PDB file of C-alpha atoms in Angstrom:
ATOM      1  CA  UNK A1390     351.313-113.298  88.164  1.00 56.00           C
ATOM      2  CA  UNK A1391     354.037-111.964  90.429  1.00 57.00           C
ATOM      3  CA  UNK A1392     357.623-111.177  89.496  1.00 56.00           C
ATOM      4  CA  UNK A1393     358.625-114.638  90.755  1.00 78.00           C
ATOM      5  CA  UNK A1394     356.180-116.296  88.343  1.00 87.00           C
ATOM      6  CA  UNK A1395     353.768-117.138  91.166  1.00 94.00           C
ATOM      7  CA  UNK A1396     350.018-116.753  91.165  1.00 96.00           C
ATOM      8  CA  UNK A1397     348.588-116.418  94.670  1.00 97.00           C
ATOM      9  CA  UNK A1398     344.958-117.181  95.228  1.00 97.00           C
ATOM     10  CA  UNK A1399     342.321-119.051  97.128  1.00 98.00           C
ATOM     11  CA  UNK A1400     340.756-122.414  96.356  1.00 98.00           C
ATOM     12  CA  UNK A1401     337.101-122.256  97.379  1.00 97.00           C
ATOM     13  CA  UNK A1402     336.225-125.888  98.020  1.00 95.00           C
ATOM     14  CA  UNK A1403     334.007-125.921 101.109  1.00 94.00           C
ATOM     15  CA  UNK A1404     335.758-127.524 104.094  1.00 94.00           C
ATOM     16  CA  UNK A1405     338.840-128.164 101.939  1.00 93.00           C
ATOM     17  CA  UNK A1406     339.256-124.468 101.040  1.00 96.00           C
ATOM     18  CA  UNK A1407     342.781-123.087 101.243  1.00 98.00           C
ATOM     19  CA  UNK A1408     345.087-120.346 100.078  1.00 98.00           C
ATOM     20  CA  UNK A1409     347.088-121.709  97.139  1.00 98.00           C
ATOM     21  CA  UNK A1410     350.142-120.811  95.096  1.00 97.00           C
ATOM     22  CA  UNK A1411     350.651-121.737  91.454  1.00 95.00           C
ATOM     23  CA  UNK A1412     354.192-121.629  90.088  1.00 93.00           C
ATOM     24  CA  UNK A1413     354.021-121.445  86.294  1.00 84.00           C
ATOM     25  CA  UNK A1414     357.404-123.176  86.022  1.00 85.00           C
ATOM     26  CA  UNK A1415     356.061-126.193  87.910  1.00 85.00           C
ATOM     27  CA  UNK A1416     352.303-126.136  87.413  1.00 74.00           C
ATOM     28  CA  UNK A1417     352.260-127.523  83.873  1.00 74.00           C
ATOM     29  CA  UNK A1418     354.998-130.125  84.387  1.00 80.00           C
ATOM     30  CA  UNK A1419     352.628-132.853  85.588  1.00 80.00           C
ATOM     31  CA  UNK A1420     353.022-134.800  82.363  1.00 86.00           C
ATOM     32  CA  UNK A1421     349.266-134.568  81.913  1.00 89.00           C
ATOM     33  CA  UNK A1422     347.829-131.492  80.167  1.00 89.00           C
ATOM     34  CA  UNK A1423     344.581-131.918  82.130  1.00 92.00           C
ATOM     35  CA  UNK A1424     346.239-131.380  85.528  1.00 93.00           C
ATOM     36  CA  UNK A1425     348.195-128.661  87.358  1.00 94.00           C
ATOM     37  CA  UNK A1426     350.338-128.581  90.481  1.00 94.00           C
ATOM     38  CA  UNK A1427     349.285-126.131  93.191  1.00 96.00           C
ATOM     39  CA  UNK A1428     350.798-125.549  96.611  1.00 97.00           C
ATOM     40  CA  UNK A1429     348.017-125.901  99.203  1.00 98.00           C
ATOM     41  CA  UNK A1430     348.810-123.919 102.370  1.00 98.00           C
ATOM     42  CA  UNK A1431     346.377-125.790 104.644  1.00 97.00           C
ATOM     43  CA  UNK A1432     347.861-129.160 103.668  1.00 97.00           C
ATOM     44  CA  UNK A1433     351.373-127.706 103.312  1.00 96.00           C
ATOM     45  CA  UNK A1434     351.891-129.776 100.159  1.00 96.00           C
ATOM     46  CA  UNK A1435     352.236-129.425  96.424  1.00 96.00           C
ATOM     47  CA  UNK A1436     349.284-131.346  95.039  1.00 96.00           C
ATOM     48  CA  UNK A1437     348.155-132.329  91.560  1.00 94.00           C
ATOM     49  CA  UNK A1438     344.677-131.090  90.670  1.00 96.00           C
ATOM     50  CA  UNK A1439     342.435-131.759  87.680  1.00 96.00           C
ATOM     51  CA  UNK A1440     342.453-128.343  86.020  1.00 95.00           C
ATOM     52  CA  UNK A1441     338.861-128.484  84.713  1.00 97.00           C
ATOM     53  CA  UNK A1442     337.598-129.149  88.251  1.00 97.00           C
ATOM     54  CA  UNK A1443     339.804-126.748  90.180  1.00 97.00           C
ATOM     55  CA  UNK A1444     339.978-123.746  87.837  1.00 97.00           C
ATOM     56  CA  UNK A1445     336.382-122.539  88.478  1.00 98.00           C
ATOM     57  CA  UNK A1446     337.045-122.706  92.237  1.00 98.00           C
ATOM     58  CA  UNK A1447     340.144-120.491  92.128  1.00 98.00           C
ATOM     59  CA  UNK A1448     340.128-116.765  92.766  1.00 98.00           C
ATOM     60  CA  UNK A1449     342.826-114.168  93.440  1.00 97.00           C
ATOM     61  CA  UNK A1450     343.577-113.266  97.032  1.00 96.00           C
ATOM     62  CA  UNK A1451     341.430-110.402  98.280  1.00 95.00           C
ATOM     63  CA  UNK A1452     343.145-107.304  99.712  1.00 94.00           C
ATOM     64  CA  UNK A1453     342.281-108.401 103.267  1.00 94.00           C
ATOM     65  CA  UNK A1454     343.905-111.804 102.593  1.00 92.00           C
ATOM     66  CA  UNK A1455     347.252-110.430 101.430  1.00 90.00           C
ATOM     67  CA  UNK A1456     348.865-111.217 104.800  1.00 93.00           C
ATOM     68  CA  UNK A1457     348.994-114.890 103.788  1.00 96.00           C
ATOM     69  CA  UNK A1458     351.112-114.090 100.716  1.00 95.00           C
ATOM     70  CA  UNK A1459     354.403-114.407 102.593  1.00 95.00           C
ATOM     71  CA  UNK A1460     353.205-117.623 104.277  1.00 96.00           C
ATOM     72  CA  UNK A1461     352.314-119.042 100.866  1.00 97.00           C
ATOM     73  CA  UNK A1462     355.698-118.177  99.383  1.00 96.00           C
ATOM     74  CA  UNK A1463     357.689-119.473 102.368  1.00 96.00           C
ATOM     75  CA  UNK A1464     355.630-122.659 102.626  1.00 97.00           C
ATOM     76  CA  UNK A1465     355.935-123.275  98.906  1.00 96.00           C
ATOM     77  CA  UNK A1466     359.712-122.848  98.941  1.00 95.00           C
ATOM     78  CA  UNK A1467     359.988-125.444 101.740  1.00 96.00           C
ATOM     79  CA  UNK A1468     357.579-127.865 100.044  1.00 96.00           C
ATOM     80  CA  UNK A1469     359.423-127.412  96.741  1.00 94.00           C
ATOM     81  CA  UNK A1470     362.671-128.660  98.314  1.00 93.00           C
ATOM     82  CA  UNK A1471     360.993-131.954  99.224  1.00 89.00           C
ATOM     83  CA  UNK A1472     358.950-132.229  96.011  1.00 84.00           C
ATOM     84  CA  UNK A1473     360.085-134.747  93.431  1.00 71.00           C
TER      85      UNK A1473
END
């Protein structure tokens, strides 16, 4: 977890794979303990995922993937403004 409370990682889901950002302040506020919100960079959206399905497919960003960290943070901040 970063200083901002973000976890940056990668969702390995075949053709739907994407870098993702999880904000602890937002991720558990779905109203459903079985789901989490994640920002999906490829879709440029904050999406609700079933935690039991998505958790095994998540991994931290690898060192060679760190260049997407700033894209994830910037994209998330923009998506967060429009998220309700």
